[in-house]
CSV table of N, CA and C in Angstrom, one decimal:
chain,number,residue,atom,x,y,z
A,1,UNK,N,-65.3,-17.0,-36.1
A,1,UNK,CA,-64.4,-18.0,-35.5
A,1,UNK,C,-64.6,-19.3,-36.3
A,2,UNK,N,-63.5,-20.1,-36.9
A,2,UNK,CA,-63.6,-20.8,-37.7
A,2,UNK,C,-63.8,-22.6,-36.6
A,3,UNK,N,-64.8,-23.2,-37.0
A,3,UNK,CA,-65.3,-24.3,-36.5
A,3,UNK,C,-65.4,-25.6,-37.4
A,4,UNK,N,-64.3,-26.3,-36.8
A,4,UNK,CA,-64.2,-27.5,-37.8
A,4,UNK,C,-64.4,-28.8,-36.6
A,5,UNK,N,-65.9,-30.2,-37.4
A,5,UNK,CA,-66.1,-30.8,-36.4
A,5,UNK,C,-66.3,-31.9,-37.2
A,6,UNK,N,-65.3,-33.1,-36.8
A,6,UNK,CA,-65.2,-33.9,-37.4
A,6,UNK,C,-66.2,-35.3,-36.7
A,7,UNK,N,-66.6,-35.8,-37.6
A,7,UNK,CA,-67.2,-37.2,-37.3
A,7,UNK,C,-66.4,-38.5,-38.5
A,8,UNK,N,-67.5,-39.6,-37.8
A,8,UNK,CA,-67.2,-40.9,-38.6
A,8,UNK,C,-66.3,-42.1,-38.2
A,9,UNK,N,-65.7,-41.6,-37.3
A,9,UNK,CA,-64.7,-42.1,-36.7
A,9,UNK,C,-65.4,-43.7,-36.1
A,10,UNK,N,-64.4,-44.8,-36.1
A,10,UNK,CA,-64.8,-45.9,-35.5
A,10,UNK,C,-64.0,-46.9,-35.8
A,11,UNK,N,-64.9,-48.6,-35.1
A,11,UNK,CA,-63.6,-49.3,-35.3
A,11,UNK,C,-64.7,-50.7,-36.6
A,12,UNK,N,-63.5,-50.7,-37.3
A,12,UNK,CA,-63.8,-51.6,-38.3
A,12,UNK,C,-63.1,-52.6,-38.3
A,13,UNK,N,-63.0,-53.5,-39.4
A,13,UNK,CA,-61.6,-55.0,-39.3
A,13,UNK,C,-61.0,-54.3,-41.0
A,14,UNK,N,-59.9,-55.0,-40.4
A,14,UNK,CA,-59.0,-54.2,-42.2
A,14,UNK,C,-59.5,-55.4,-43.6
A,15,UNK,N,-59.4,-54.0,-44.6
A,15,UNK,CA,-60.3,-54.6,-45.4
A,15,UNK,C,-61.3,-53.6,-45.2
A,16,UNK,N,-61.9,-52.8,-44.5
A,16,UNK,CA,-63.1,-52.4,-44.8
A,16,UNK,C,-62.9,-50.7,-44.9
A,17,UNK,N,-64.2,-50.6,-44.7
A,17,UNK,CA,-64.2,-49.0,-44.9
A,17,UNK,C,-64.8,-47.8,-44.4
A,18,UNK,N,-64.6,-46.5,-43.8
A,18,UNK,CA,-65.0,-45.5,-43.4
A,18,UNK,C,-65.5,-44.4,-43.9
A,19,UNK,N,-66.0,-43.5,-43.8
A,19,UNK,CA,-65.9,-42.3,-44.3
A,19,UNK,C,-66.0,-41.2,-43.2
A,20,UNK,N,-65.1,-40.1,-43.2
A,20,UNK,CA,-64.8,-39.1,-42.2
A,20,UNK,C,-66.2,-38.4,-42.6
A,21,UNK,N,-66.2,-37.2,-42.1
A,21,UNK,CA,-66.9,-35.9,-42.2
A,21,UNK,C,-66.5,-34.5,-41.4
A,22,UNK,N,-66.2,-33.6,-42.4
A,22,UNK,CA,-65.3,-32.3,-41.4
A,22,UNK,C,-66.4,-31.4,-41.6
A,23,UNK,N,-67.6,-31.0,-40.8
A,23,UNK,CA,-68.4,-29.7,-41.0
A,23,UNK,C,-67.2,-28.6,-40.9
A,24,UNK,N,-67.5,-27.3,-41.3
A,24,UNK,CA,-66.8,-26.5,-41.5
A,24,UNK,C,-67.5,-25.1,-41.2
A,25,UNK,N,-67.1,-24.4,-40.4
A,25,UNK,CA,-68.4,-22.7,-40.4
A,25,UNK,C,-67.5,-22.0,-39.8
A,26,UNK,N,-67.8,-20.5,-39.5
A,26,UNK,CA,-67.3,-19.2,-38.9
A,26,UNK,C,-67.2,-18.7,-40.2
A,27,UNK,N,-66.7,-18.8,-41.3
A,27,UNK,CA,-65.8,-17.9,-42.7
A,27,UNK,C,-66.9,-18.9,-44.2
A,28,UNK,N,-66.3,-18.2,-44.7
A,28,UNK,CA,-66.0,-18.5,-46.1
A,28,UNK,C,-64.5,-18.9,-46.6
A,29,UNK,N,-64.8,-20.3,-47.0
A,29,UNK,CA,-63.8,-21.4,-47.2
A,29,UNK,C,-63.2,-21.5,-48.3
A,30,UNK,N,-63.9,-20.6,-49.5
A,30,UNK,CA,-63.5,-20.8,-51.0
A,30,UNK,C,-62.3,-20.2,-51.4
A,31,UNK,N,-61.4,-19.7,-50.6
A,31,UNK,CA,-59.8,-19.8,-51.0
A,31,UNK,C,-58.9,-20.2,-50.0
A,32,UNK,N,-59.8,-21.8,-48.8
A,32,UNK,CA,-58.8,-22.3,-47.8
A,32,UNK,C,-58.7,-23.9,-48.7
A,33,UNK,N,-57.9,-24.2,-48.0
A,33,UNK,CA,-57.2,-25.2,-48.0
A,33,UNK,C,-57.7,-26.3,-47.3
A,34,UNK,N,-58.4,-27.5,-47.8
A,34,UNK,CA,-58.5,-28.2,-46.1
A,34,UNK,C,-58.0,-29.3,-46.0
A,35,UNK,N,-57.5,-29.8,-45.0
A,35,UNK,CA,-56.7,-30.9,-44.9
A,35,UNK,C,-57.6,-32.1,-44.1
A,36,UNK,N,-56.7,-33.3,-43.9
A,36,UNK,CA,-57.0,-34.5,-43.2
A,36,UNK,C,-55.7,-35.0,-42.8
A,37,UNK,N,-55.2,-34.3,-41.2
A,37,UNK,CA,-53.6,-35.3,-40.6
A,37,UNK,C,-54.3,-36.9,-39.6
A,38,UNK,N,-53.3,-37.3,-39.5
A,38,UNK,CA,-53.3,-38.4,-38.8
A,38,UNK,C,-52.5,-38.5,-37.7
A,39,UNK,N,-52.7,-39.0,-36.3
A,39,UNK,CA,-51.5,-39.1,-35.3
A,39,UNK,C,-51.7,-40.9,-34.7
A,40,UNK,N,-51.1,-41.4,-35.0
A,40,UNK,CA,-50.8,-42.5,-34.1
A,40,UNK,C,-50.3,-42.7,-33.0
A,41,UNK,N,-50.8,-43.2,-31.7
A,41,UNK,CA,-49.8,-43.1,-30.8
A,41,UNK,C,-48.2,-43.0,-30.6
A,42,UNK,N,-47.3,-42.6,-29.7
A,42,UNK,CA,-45.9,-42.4,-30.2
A,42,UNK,C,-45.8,-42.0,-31.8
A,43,UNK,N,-46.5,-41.9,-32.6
A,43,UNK,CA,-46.1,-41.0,-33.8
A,43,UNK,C,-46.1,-39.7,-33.5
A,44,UNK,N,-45.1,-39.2,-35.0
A,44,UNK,CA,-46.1,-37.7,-35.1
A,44,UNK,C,-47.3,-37.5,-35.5
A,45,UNK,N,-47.8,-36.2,-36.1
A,45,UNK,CA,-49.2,-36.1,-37.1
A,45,UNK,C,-48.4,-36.0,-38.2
A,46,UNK,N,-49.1,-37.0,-39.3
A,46,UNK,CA,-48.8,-37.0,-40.7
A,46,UNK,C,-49.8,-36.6,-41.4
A,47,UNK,N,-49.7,-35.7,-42.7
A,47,UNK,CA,-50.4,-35.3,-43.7
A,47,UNK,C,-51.0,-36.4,-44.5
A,48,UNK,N,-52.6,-36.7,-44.4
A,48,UNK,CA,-53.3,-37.8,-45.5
A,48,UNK,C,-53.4,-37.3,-46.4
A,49,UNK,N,-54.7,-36.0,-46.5
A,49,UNK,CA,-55.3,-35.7,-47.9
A,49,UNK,C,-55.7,-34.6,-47.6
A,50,UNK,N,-55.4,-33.5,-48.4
A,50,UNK,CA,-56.0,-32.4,-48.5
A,50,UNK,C,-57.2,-32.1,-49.9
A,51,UNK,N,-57.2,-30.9,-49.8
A,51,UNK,CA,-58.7,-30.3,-51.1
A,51,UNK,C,-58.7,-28.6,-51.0
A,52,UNK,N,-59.0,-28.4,-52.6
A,52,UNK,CA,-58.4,-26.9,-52.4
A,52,UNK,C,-60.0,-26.8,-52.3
A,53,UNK,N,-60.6,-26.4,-51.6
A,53,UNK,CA,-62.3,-25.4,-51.6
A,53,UNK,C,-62.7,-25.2,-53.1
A,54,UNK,N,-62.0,-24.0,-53.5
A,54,UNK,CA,-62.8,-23.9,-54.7
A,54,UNK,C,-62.8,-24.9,-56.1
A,55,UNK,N,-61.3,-25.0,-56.1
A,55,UNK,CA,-61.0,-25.8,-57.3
A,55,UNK,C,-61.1,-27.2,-57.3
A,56,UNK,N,-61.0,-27.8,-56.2
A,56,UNK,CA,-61.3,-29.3,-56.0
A,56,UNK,C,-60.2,-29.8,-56.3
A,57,UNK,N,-59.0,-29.3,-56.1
A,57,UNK,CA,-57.7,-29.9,-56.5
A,57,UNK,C,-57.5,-30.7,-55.5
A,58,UNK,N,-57.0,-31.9,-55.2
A,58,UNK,CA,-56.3,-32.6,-54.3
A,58,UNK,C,-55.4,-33.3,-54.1
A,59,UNK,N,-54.9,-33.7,-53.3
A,59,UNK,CA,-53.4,-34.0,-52.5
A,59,UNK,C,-53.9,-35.0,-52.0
A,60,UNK,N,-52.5,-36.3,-51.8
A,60,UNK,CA,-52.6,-37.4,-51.2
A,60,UNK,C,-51.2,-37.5,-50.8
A,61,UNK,N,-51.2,-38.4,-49.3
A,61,UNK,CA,-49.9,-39.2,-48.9
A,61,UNK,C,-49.7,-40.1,-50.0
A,62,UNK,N,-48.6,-40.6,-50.1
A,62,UNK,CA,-48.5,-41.5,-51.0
A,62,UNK,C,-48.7,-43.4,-50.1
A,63,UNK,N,-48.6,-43.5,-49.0
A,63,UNK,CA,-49.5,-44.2,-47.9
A,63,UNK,C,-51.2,-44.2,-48.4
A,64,UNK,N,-51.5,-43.4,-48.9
A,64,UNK,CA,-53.2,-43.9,-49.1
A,64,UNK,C,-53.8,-43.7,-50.6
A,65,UNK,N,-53.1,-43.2,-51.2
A,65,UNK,CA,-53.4,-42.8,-52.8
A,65,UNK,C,-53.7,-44.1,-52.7
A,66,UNK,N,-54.8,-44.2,-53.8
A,66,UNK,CA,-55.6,-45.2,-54.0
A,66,UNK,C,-56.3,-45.9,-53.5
A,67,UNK,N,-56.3,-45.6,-52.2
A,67,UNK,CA,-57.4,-46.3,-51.2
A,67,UNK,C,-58.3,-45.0,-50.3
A,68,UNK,N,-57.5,-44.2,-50.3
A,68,UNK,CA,-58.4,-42.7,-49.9
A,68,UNK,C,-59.1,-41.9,-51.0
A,69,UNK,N,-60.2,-41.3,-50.4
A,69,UNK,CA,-60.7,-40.0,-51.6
A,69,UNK,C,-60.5,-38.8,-50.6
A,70,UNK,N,-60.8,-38.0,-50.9
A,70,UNK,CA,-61.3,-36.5,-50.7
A,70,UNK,C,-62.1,-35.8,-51.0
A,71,UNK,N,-63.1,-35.3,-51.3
A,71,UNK,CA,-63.8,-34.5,-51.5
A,71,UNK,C,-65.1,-33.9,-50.6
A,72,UNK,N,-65.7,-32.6,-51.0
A,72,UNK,CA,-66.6,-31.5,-50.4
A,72,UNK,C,-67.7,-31.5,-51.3
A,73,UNK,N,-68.3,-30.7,-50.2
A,73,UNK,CA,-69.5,-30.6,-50.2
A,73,UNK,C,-69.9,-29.4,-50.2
A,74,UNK,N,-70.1,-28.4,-51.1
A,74,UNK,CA,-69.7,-26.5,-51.0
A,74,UNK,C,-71.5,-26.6,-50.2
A,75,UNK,N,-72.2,-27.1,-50.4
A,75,UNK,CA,-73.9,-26.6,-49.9
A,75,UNK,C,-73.6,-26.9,-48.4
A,76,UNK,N,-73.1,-28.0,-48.1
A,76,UNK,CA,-72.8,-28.6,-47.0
A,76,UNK,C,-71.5,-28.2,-45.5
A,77,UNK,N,-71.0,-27.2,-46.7
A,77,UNK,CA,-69.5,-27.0,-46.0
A,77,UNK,C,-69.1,-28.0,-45.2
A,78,UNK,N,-69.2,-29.1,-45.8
A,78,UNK,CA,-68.6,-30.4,-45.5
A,78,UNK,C,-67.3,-31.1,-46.6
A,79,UNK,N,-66.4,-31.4,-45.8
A,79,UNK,CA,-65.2,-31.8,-46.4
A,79,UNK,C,-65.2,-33.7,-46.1
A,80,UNK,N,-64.8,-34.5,-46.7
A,80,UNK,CA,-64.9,-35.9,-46.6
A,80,UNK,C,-64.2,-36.5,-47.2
A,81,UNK,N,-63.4,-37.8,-46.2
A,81,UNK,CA,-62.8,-38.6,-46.3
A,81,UNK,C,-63.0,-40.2,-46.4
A,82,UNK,N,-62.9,-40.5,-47.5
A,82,UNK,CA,-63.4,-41.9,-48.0
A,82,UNK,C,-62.2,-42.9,-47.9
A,83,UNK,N,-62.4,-43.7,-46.7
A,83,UNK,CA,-61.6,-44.7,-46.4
A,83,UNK,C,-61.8,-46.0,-46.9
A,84,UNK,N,-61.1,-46.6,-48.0
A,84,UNK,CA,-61.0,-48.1,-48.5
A,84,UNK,C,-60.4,-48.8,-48.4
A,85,UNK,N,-60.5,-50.0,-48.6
A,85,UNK,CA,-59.0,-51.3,-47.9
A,85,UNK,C,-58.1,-50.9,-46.8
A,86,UNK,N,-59.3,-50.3,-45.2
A,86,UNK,CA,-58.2,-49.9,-44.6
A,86,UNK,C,-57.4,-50.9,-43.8
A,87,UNK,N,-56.1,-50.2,-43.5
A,87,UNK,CA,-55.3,-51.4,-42.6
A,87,UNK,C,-55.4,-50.8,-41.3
A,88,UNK,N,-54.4,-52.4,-40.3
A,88,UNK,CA,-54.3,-51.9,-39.3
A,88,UNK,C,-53.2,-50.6,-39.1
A,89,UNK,N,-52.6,-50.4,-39.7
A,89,UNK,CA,-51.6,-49.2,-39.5
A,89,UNK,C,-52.4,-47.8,-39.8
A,90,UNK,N,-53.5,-47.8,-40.2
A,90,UNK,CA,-53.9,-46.6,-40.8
A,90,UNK,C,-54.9,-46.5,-39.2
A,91,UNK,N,-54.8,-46.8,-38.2
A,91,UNK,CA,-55.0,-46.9,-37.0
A,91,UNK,C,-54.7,-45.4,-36.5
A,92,UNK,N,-55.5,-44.4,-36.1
A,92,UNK,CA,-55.1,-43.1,-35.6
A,92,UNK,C,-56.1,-42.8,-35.4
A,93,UNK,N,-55.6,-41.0,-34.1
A,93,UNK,CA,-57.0,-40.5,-34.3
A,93,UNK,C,-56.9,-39.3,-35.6
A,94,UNK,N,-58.1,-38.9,-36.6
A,94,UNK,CA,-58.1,-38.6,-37.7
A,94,UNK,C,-58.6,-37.0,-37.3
A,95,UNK,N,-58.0,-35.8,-38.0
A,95,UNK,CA,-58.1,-34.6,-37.6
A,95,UNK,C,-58.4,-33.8,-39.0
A,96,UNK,N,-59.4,-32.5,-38.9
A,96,UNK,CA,-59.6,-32.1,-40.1
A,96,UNK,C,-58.8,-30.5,-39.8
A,97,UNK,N,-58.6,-29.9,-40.8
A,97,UNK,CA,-57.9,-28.7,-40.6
A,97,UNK,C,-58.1,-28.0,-41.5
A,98,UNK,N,-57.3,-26.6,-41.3
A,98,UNK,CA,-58.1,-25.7,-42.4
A,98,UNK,C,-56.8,-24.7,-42.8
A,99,UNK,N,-56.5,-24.1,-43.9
A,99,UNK,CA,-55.6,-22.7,-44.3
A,99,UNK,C,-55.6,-21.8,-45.6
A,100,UNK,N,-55.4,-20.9,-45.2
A,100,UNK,CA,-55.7,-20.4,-46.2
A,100,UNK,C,-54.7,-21.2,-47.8
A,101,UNK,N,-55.0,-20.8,-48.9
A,101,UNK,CA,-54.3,-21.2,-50.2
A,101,UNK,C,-52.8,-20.3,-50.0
A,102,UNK,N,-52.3,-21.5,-50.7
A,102,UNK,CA,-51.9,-22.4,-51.4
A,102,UNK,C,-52.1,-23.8,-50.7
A,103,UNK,N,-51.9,-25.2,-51.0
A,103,UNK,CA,-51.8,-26.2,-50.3
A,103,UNK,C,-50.1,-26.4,-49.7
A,104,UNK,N,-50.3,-27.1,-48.4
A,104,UNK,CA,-49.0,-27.4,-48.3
A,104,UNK,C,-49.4,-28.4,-46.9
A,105,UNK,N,-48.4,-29.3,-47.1
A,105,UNK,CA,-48.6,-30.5,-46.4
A,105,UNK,C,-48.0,-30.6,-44.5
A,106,UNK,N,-47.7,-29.4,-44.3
A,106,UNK,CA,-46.8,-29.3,-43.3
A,106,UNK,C,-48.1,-29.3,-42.5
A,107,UNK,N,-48.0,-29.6,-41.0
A,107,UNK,CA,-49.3,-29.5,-40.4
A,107,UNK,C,-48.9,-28.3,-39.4
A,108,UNK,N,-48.1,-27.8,-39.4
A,108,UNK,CA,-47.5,-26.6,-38.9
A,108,UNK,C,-48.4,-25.1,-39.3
A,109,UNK,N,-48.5,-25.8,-40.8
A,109,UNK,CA,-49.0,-24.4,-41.6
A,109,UNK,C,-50.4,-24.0,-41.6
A,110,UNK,N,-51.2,-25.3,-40.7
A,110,UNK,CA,-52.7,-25.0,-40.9
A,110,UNK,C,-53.3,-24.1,-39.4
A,111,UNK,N,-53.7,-23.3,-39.2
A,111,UNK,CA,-54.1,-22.5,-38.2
A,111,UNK,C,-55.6,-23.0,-37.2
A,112,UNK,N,-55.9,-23.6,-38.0
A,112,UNK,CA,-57.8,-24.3,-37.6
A,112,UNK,C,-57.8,-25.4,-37.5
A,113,UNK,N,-58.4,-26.4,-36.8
A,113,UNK,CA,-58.0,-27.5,-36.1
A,113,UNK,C,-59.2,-27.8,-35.7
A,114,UNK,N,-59.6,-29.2,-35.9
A,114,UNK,CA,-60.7,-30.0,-35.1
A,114,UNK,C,-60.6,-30.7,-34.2
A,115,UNK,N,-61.2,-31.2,-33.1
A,115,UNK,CA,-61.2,-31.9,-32.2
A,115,UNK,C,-60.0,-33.5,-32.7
A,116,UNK,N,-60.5,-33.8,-33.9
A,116,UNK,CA,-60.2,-35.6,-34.1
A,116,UNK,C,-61.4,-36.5,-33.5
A,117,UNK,N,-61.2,-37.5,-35.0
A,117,UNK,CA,-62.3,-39.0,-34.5
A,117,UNK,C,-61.2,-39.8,-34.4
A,118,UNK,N,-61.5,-40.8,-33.6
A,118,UNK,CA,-60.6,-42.0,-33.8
A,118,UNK,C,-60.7,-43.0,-34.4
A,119,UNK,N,-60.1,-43.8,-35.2
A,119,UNK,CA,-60.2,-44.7,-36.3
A,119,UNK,C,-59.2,-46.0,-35.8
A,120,UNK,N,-59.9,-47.5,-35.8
A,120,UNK,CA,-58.8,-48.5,-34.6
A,120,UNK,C,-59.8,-48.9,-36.4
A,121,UNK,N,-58.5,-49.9,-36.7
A,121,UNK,CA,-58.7,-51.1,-37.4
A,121,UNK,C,-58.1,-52.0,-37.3
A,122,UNK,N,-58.7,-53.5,-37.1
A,122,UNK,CA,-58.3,-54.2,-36.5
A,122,UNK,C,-57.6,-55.4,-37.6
A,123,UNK,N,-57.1,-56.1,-37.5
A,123,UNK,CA,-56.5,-57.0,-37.9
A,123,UNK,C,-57.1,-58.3,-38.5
């Protein structure tokens, strides 16, 4: 059973920075997909950043390119998100996810799901 458990979550002032953490277990991950959505209140969930497991390929909203990273941790089956110059809009709670390959941004398409941290930045 696949177990995805996110940390890192908190409140900062904008301008600063975070970093997520998605542990990851039940499977072998080296042909999933893993993602990072976002939901803001009254929003929907929006796709941030994904990472392909094996290849280290990754995807970005175009909302965080350049201020987000991505990347894992294959020893660790840890997946992470590196938050820079955040704002207050980037205010959500932050969810990690999981699917098999190919990548695709739809949050529909990911089957595995974490709890979510929450992320307030203030102003």
């Amino acid at each position: 059973q696949v177990q995805l458990v996110e940390s890192g979550g908190g409140l900062v002032q904008a301008g600063g920075s975070l970093r997520l953490s998605c542990a990851a277990s039940g499977r072998t991950f080296s042909s999933y997909v893993m993602g990072w959505f976002r939901q803001a209140p009254g929003k929907e969930r929006e796709f941030v950043a994904a990472i392909s497991w094996s290849a280290g390929a990754t995807y970005y909203a175009d909302s965080v390119k350049g201020r987000f990273t991505i990347s894992r941790d294959n020893a660790k089956n840890t997946v992470y998100l590196q938050m820079n110059s955040l704002k207050p809009e980037d205010t959500a709670v932050y969810c990690c996810a999981a699917r098999p390959l190919p990548f695709h941004s739809g949050s529909y398409r990911y089957p595995h799901w974490g709890q979510g941290t929450q992320v307030t930045v203030s102003s």
